[in-house]
Structures are given as structure tokens and as C-alpha cells.
mmCIF file of C-alpha atoms in Angstrom:
data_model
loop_
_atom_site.group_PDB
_atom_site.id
_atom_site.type_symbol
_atom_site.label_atom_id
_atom_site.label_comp_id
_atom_site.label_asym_id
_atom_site.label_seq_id
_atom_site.Cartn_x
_atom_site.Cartn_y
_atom_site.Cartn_z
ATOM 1 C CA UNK A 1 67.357 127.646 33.995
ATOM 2 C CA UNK A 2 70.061 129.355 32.333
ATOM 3 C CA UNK A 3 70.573 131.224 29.337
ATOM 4 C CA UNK A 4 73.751 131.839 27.268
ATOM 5 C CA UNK A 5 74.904 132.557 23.379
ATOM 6 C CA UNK A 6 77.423 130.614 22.040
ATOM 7 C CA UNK A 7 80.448 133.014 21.342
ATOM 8 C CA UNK A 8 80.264 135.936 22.624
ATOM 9 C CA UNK A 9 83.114 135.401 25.351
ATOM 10 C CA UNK A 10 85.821 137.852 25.094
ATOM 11 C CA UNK A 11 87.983 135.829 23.026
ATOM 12 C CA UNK A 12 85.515 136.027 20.044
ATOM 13 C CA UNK A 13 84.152 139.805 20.652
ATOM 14 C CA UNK A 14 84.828 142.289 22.874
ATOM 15 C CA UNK A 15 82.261 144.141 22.692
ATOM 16 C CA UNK A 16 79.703 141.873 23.026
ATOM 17 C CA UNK A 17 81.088 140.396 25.971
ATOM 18 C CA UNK A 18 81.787 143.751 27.717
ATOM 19 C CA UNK A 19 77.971 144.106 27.158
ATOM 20 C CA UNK A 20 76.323 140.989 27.720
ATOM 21 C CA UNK A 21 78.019 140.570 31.198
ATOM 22 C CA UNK A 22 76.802 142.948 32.850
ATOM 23 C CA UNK A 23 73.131 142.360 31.213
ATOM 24 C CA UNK A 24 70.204 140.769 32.679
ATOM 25 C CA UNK A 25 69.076 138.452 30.361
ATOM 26 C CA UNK A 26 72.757 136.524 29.980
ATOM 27 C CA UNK A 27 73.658 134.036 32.617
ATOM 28 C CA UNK A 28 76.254 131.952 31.492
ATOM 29 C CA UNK A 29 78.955 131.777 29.673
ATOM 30 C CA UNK A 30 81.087 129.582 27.433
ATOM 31 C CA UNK A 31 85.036 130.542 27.404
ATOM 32 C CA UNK A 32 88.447 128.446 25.468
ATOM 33 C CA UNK A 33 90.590 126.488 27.001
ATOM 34 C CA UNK A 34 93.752 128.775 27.233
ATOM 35 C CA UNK A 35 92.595 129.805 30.741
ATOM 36 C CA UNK A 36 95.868 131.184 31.748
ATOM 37 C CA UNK A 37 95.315 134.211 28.737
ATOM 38 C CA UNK A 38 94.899 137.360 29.627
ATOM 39 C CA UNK A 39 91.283 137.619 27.583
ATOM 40 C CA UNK A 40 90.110 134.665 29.461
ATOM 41 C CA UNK A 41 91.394 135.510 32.648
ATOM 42 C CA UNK A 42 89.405 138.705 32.252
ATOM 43 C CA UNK A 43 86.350 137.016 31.153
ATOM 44 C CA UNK A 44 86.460 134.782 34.766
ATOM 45 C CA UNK A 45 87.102 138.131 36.371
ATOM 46 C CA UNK A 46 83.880 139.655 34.990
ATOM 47 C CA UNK A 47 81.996 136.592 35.550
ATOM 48 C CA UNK A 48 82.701 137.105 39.043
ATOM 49 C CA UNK A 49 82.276 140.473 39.518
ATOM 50 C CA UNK A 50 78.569 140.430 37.822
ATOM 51 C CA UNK A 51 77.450 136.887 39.012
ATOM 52 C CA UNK A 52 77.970 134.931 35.693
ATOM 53 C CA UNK A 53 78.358 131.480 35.025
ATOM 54 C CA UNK A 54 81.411 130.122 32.723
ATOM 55 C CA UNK A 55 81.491 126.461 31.467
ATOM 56 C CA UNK A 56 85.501 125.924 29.627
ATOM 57 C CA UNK A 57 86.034 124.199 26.511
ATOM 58 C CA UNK A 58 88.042 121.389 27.535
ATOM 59 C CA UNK A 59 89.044 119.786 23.785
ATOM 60 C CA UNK A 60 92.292 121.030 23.368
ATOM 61 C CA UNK A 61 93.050 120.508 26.794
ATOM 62 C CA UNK A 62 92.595 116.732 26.462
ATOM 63 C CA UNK A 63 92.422 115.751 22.991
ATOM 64 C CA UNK A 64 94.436 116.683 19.433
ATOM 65 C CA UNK A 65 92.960 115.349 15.756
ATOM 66 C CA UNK A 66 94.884 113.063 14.401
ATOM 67 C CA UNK A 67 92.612 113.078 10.366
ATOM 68 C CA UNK A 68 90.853 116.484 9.854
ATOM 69 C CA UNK A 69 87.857 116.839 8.530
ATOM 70 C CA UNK A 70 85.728 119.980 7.420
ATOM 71 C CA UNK A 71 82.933 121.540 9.286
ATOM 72 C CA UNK A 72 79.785 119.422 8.115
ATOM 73 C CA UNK A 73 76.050 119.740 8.623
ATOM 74 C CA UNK A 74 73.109 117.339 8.694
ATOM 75 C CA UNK A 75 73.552 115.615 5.493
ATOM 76 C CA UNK A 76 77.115 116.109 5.077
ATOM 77 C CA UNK A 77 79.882 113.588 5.682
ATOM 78 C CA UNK A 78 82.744 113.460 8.276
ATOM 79 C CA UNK A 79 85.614 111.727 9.106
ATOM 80 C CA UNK A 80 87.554 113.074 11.985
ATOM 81 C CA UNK A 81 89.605 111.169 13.957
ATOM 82 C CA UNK A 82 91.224 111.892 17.270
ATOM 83 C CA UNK A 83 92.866 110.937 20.104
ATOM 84 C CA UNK A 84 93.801 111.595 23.530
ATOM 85 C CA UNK A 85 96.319 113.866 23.973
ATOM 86 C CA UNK A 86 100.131 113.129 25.507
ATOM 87 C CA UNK A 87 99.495 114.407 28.874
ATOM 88 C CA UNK A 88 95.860 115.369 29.460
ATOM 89 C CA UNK A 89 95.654 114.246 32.752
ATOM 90 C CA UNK A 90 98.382 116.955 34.132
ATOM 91 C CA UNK A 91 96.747 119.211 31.955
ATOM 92 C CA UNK A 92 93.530 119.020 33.627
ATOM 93 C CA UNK A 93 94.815 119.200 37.214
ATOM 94 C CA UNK A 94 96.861 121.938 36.319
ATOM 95 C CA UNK A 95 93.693 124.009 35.182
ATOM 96 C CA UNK A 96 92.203 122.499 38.679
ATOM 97 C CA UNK A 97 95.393 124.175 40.734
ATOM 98 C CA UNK A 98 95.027 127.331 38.907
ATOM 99 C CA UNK A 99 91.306 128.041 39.013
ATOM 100 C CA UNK A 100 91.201 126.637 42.986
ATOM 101 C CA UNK A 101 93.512 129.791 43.774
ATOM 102 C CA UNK A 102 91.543 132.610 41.786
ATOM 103 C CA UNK A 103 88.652 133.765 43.712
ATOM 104 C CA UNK A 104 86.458 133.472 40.445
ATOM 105 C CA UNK A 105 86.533 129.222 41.073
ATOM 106 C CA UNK A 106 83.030 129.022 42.677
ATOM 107 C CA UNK A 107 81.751 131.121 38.751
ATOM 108 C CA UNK A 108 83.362 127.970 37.257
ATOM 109 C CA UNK A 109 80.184 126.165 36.038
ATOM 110 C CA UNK A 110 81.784 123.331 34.834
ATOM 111 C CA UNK A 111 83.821 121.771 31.971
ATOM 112 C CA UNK A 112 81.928 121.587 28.485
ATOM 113 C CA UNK A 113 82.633 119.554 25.215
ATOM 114 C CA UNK A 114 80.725 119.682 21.647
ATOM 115 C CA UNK A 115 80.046 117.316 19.173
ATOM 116 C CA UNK A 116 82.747 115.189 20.256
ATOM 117 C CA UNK A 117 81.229 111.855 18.303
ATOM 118 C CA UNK A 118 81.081 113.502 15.684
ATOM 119 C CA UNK A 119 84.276 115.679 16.358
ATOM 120 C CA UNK A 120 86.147 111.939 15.907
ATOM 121 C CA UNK A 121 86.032 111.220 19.677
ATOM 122 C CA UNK A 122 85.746 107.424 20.191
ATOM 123 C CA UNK A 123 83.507 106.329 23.017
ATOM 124 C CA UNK A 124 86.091 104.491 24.905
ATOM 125 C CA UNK A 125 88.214 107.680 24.677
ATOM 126 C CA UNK A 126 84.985 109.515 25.687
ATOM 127 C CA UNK A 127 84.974 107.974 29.035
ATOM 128 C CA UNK A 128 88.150 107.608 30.018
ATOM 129 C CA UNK A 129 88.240 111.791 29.542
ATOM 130 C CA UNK A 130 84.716 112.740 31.113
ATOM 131 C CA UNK A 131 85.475 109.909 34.384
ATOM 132 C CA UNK A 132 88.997 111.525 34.972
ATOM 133 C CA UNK A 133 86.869 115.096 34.713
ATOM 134 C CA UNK A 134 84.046 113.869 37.119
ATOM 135 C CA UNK A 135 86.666 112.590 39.788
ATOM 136 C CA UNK A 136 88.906 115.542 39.498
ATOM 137 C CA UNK A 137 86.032 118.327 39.477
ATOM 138 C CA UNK A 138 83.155 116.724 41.497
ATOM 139 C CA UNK A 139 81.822 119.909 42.334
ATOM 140 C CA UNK A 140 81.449 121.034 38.612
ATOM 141 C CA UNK A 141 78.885 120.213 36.021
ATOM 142 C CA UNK A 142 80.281 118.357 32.290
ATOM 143 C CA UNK A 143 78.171 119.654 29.894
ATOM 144 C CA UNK A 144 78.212 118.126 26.233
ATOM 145 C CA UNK A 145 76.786 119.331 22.961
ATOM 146 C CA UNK A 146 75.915 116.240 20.936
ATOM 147 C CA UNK A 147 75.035 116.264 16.827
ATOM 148 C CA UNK A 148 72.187 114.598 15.935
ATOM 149 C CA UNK A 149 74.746 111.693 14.675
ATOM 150 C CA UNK A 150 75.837 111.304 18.401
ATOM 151 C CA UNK A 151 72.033 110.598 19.571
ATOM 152 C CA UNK A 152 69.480 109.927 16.966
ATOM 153 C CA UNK A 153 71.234 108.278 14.013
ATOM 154 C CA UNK A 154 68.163 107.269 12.526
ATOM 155 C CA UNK A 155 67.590 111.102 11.372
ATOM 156 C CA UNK A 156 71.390 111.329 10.172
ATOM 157 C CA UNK A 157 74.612 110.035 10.294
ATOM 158 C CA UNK A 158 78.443 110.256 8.859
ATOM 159 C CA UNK A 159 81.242 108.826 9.105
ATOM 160 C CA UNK A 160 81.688 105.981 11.345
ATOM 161 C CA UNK A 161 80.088 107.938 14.332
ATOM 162 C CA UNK A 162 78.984 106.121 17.203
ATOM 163 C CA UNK A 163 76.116 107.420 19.235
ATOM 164 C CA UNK A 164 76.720 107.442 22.800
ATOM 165 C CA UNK A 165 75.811 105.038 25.107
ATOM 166 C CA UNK A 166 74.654 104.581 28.688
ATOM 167 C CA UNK A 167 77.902 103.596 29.725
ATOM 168 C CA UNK A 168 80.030 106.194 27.342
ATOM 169 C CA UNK A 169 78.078 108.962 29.044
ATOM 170 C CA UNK A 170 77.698 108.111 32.299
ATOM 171 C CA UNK A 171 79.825 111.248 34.005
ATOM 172 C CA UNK A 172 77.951 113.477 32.153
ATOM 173 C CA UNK A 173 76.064 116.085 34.212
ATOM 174 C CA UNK A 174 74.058 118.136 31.169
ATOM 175 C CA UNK A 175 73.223 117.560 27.865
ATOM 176 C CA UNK A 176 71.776 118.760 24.244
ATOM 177 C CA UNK A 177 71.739 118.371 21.083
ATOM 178 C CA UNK A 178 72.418 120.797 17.838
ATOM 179 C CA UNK A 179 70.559 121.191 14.490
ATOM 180 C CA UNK A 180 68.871 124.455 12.775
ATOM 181 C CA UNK A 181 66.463 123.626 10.534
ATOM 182 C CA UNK A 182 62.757 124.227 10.886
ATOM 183 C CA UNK A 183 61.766 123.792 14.130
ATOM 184 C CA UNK A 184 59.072 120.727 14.260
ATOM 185 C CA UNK A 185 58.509 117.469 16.027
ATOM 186 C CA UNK A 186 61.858 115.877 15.068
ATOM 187 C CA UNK A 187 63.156 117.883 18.315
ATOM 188 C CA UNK A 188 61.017 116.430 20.630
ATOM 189 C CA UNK A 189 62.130 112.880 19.224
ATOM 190 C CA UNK A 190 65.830 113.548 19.266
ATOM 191 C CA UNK A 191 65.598 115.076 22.849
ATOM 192 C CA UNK A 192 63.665 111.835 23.690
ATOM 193 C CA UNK A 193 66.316 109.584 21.782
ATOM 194 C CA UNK A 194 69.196 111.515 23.491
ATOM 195 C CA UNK A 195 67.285 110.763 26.756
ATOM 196 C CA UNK A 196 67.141 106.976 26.276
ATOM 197 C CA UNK A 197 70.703 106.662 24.745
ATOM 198 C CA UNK A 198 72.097 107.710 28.098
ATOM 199 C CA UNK A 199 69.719 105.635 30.616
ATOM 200 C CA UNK A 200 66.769 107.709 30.708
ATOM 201 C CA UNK A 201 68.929 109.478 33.607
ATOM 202 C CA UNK A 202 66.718 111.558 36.049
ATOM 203 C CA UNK A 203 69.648 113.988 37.568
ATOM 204 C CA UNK A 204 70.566 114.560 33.865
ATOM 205 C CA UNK A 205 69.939 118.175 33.002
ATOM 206 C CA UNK A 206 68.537 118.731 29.472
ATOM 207 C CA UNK A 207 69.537 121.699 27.700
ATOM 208 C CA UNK A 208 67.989 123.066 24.072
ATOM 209 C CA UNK A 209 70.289 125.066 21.308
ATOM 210 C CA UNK A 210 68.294 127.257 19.757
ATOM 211 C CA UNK A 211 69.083 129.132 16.421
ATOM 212 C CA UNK A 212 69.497 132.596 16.501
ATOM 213 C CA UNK A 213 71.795 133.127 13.658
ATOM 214 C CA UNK A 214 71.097 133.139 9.653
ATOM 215 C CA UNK A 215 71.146 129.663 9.001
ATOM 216 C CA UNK A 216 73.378 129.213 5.521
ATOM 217 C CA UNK A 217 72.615 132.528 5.267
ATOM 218 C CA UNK A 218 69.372 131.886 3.284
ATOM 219 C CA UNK A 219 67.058 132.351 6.156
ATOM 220 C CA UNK A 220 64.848 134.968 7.612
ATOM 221 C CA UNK A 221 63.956 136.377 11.214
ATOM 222 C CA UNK A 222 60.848 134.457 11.347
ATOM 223 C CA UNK A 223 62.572 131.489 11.350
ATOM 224 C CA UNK A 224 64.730 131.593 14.303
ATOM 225 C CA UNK A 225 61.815 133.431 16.122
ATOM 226 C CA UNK A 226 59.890 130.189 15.877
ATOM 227 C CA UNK A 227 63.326 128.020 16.716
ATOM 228 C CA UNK A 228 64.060 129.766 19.645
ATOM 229 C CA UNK A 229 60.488 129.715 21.179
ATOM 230 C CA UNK A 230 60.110 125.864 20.007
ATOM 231 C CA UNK A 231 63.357 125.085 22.075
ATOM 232 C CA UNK A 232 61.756 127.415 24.956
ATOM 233 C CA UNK A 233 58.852 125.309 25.380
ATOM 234 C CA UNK A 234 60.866 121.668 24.783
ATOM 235 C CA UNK A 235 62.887 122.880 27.801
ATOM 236 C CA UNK A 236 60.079 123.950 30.128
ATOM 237 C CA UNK A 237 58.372 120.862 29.409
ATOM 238 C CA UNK A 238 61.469 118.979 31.160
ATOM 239 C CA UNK A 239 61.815 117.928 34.854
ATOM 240 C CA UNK A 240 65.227 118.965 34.815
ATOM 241 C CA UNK A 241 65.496 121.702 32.566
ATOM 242 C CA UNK A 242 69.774 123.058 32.384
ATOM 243 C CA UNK A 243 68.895 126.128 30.254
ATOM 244 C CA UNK A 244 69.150 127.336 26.684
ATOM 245 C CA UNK A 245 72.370 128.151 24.796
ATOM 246 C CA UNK A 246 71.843 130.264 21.507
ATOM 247 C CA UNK A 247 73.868 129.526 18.418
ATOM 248 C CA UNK A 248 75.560 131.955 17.435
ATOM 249 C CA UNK A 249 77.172 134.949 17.706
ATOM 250 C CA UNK A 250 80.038 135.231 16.308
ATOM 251 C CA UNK A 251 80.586 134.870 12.240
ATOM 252 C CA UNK A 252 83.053 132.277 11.519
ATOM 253 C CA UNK A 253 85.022 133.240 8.745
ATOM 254 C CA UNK A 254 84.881 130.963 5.488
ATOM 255 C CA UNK A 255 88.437 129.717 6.014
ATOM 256 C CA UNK A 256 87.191 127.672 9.168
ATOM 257 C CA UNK A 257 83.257 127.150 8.580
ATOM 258 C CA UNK A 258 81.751 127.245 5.062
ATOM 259 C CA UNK A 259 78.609 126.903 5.417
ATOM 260 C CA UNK A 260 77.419 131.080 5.165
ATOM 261 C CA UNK A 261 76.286 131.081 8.663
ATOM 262 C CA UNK A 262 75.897 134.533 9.040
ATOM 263 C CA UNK A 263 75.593 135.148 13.594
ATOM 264 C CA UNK A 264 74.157 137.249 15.638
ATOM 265 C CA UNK A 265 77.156 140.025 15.404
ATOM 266 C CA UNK A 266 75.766 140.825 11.838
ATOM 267 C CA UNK A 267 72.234 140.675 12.358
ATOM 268 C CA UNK A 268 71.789 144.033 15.121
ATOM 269 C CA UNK A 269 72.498 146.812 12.441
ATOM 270 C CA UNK A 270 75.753 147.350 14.208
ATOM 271 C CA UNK A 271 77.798 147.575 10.850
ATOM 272 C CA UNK A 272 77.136 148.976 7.346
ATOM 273 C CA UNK A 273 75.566 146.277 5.298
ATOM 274 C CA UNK A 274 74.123 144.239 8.315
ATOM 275 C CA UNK A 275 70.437 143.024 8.588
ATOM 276 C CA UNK A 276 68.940 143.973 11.580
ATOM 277 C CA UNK A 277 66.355 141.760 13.174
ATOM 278 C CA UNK A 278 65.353 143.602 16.347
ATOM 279 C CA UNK A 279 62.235 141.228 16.857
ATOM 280 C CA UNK A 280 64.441 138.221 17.285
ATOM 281 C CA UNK A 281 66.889 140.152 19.874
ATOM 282 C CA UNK A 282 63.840 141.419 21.373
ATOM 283 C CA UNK A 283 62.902 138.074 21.803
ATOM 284 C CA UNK A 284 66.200 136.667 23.034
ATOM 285 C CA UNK A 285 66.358 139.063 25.521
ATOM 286 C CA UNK A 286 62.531 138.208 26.934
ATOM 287 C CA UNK A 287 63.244 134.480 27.361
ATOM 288 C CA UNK A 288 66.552 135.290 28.847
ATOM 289 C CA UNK A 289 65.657 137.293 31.935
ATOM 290 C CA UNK A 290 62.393 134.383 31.902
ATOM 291 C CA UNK A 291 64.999 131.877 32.040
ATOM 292 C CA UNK A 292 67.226 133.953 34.972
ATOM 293 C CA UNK A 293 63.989 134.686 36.723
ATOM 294 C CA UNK A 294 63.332 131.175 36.871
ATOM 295 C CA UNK A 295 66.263 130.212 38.801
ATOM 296 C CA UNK A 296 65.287 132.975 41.633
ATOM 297 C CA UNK A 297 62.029 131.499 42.251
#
């Protein structure tokens, strides 16, 4: 299984990066899309030099918005649009030429999306992207972070989402789902209902996003300590278990997401001012190297 924390690549800190890739409770990694940067380039580099695993943000290699919309939560409404963008195609294989001559290519994991229902993505757009992905990276994973809209409508929806379908997601090599509120039996439904929506799939690998960050900033440590073990045992409950990928590290600043997510960068008593919730680090750091040990055995 593997284990990762949503931004904490070098793009979005340093530091953390720098020390999370040489841990041993970190496996994988999620990086942009500008892979011919200097910060990314680096981050491949360290990937390779310590063993780590990168999955790359494909969106803005494939796709531009056409209507914004806000950052929304469960509840909230959304009406992105998007489309595919003039010249995706070359901009994938490009990114194919250029990783196939670095000797960091085999600590590609794969290509990752999230939320792109949601995001405004339609499903016919969906496919055409992820099939053109699947043929021209066969030996990489596609990973995709769906909202609850994208899967289990019946628990919330916006917009004029459309969940995915058997035939939308076919390419698709891994999966999950996002949402941070008290960890209880919904999850196990929405895994199930993400399941079913794509075929009941057996080589589909089912991941779990736990929350490890102050929720609208009005939660406490207890709470993500129970979210984070909750997704732990959904995922070692599966037959194909991909791994666990903690949101989040970074704080977003208002300007982009206004929701008071306060992340994991400002909850280790690093700065003046910050909480410090060493029981829920503690913990992250326990079911990573479980996680890491897992894939040795």
C-alpha cells in the first residue's frame, strides 16, 4: 500500500518536501504539471534518489475552464465548466518524450486527476482524456480523486455533475473519493457506490483520503485521529488496497480556498501561533511506515 500527503511536493513547501523524502513513512508523491520547472524537476530527482513514487497532475496539461466556479464543499453549489484544451494530445506526448529520457521515468507512478466531475469535466471529455492517457502511458497507473458528487449523488450533489460511469471510467487504474466530516458508515457506502459506478472492477485499486488537516478550522485533533484510522481500516479491508493519501498539508490561502482549512504545515508547532497536534503526526507517521511495510512483505 502506499502512503502520501497531499501537498507537500516542493512546489508547495520546501521544507517539507526536503524532509518527507527522505523519511520512512512517505512513499509517494503528488507533483504539478509544469514538469519541465526546475522545482519539479528536482522533486523527480529526489524521488529517484530515495525510492519515491510521484503521480503528476495532468489538468492543466489537458484541460482549461471555460465558467469558474469557487472552491465548494459538501453542501455547497458548483458550476464549473471546462473543456479540452487546444492541443492536449502533443502536450501529453511531449511530457512522455521528456520523462522517457530522465532516468527518474521508472519513479513516475502514473498520471493523477481530482474531482474532475465536479471540477466541470464532462464524461465524454473524461474519456476521450484518460483513453489517450492509458494508450500513451500503458505502463503507468491513472489515478483519480472523485467528490462524493462524482460517485454517490444520493449523499450530495451540485451543479449539473454527472457521476461517472462504467464506461466514463474505464482507463482508470486507481481510485477514491474525498470528504472530511466525521468519520462513520457513510464511507463504507460511498467506497461501495464508487465501486459499483465503475463495474465493480477487480484490478481497480481503491485508495482512502484521510483528513489530517483542521477541517474549516473548527475542528480538533481527535477528530482526524479517528478519520485517519477509519480510512486505515476501509483500506485494509479491500482486495486491492492502492494506499492512503492525507489531505492536507499545505494552507491554501483565502484568495484561492475559503473554507478556513487550516493543513498540516500549521498544526506541528513549527511557527508562532500554530497548534501543535503531535498525537495525530505521531499517528500519521505509524500507519505510514505500516502502509510501506506492507508493500515489502
Amino acid at each position: 500500500m502506499e502512503f502520501g500527503i497531499y501537498h507537500n511536493s516542493y512546489e508547495c513547501n520546501k521544507q517539507a518536501f526536503n524532509e518527507m523524502v527522505k523519511s520512512d513513512y512517505i512513499s509517494t508523491f503528488i507533483v504539478g504539471a509544469d514538469y519541465r520547472s526546475a522545482e519539479i524537476e528536482y522533486a523527480f530527482e529526489q524521488c529517484h534518489r530515495y525510492g519515491k513514487l510521484a503521480y503528476i497532475f495532468f489538468f492543466p496539461l489537458v484541460f482549461e475552464t471555460v465558467v469558474p466556479s469557487k472552491t465548494v464543499d459538501v453542501g455547497e453549489e458548483s458550476h464549473n465548466r471546462v473543456r479540452l484544451r487546444r492541443g492536449w494530445q502533443e502536450n501529453l506526448l511531449a511530457m512522455q518524450s521528456y520523462l522517457k529520457d530522465k532516468e527518474y521515468y521508472p519513479n513516475i507512478a502514473g498520471l493523477y486527476i481530482d474531482e474532475p466531475l465536479l471540477g466541470g469535466i464532462s464524461l465524454e471529455d473524461f474519456e476521450t482524456a484518460t483513453g489517450f492517457i492509458r494508450r500513451t502511458f500503458p505502463d503507468k497507473r491513472l489515478f483519480c480523486c472523485f467528490s462524493v458528487a462524482g460517485v454517490a449523488p444520493d449523499i450530495w450533489t451540485t451543479g449539473n455533475v454527472q457521476p461517472i460511469t462504467p464506461k466514463a471510467g474505464q482507463y482508470l487504474t486507481d481510485v477514491a473519493f474525498d470528504m472530511y466530516h466525521k468519520f462513520d458508515a457513510k464511507y463504507a457506502y460511498i467506497t461501495a457506490q464508487m465501486k459499483e459506478r465503475l463495474g465493480n472492477r477487480e484490478d481497480l485499486r481503491i485508495w482512502q483520503i484521510p483528513c489530517t488537516m483542521n477541517y474549516r478550522g473548527d475542528k480538533d485533533e481527535q477528530h482526524c485521529i479517528d478519520h485517519l484510522n477509519g480510512c486505515y481500516e476501509l483500506l485494509k479491508a479491500e482486495k486491492n488496497p492502492g494506499g492512503l493519501m492525507c489531505f492536507t498539508y499545505y494552507t491554501f490561502p483565502s484568495e484561492i480556498e475559503d473554507l478556513g482549512n487550516i493543513g498540516l504545515d500549521h498544526l506541528r508547532g513549527l511557527n508562532a501561533g500554530d497548534a501543535n497536534w503531535k498525537r495525530l503526526f505521531d499517528e500519521i507517521k505509524r500507519i505510514g511506515r505500516e502502509c510501506i511495510a506492507e508493500n515489502r512483505e
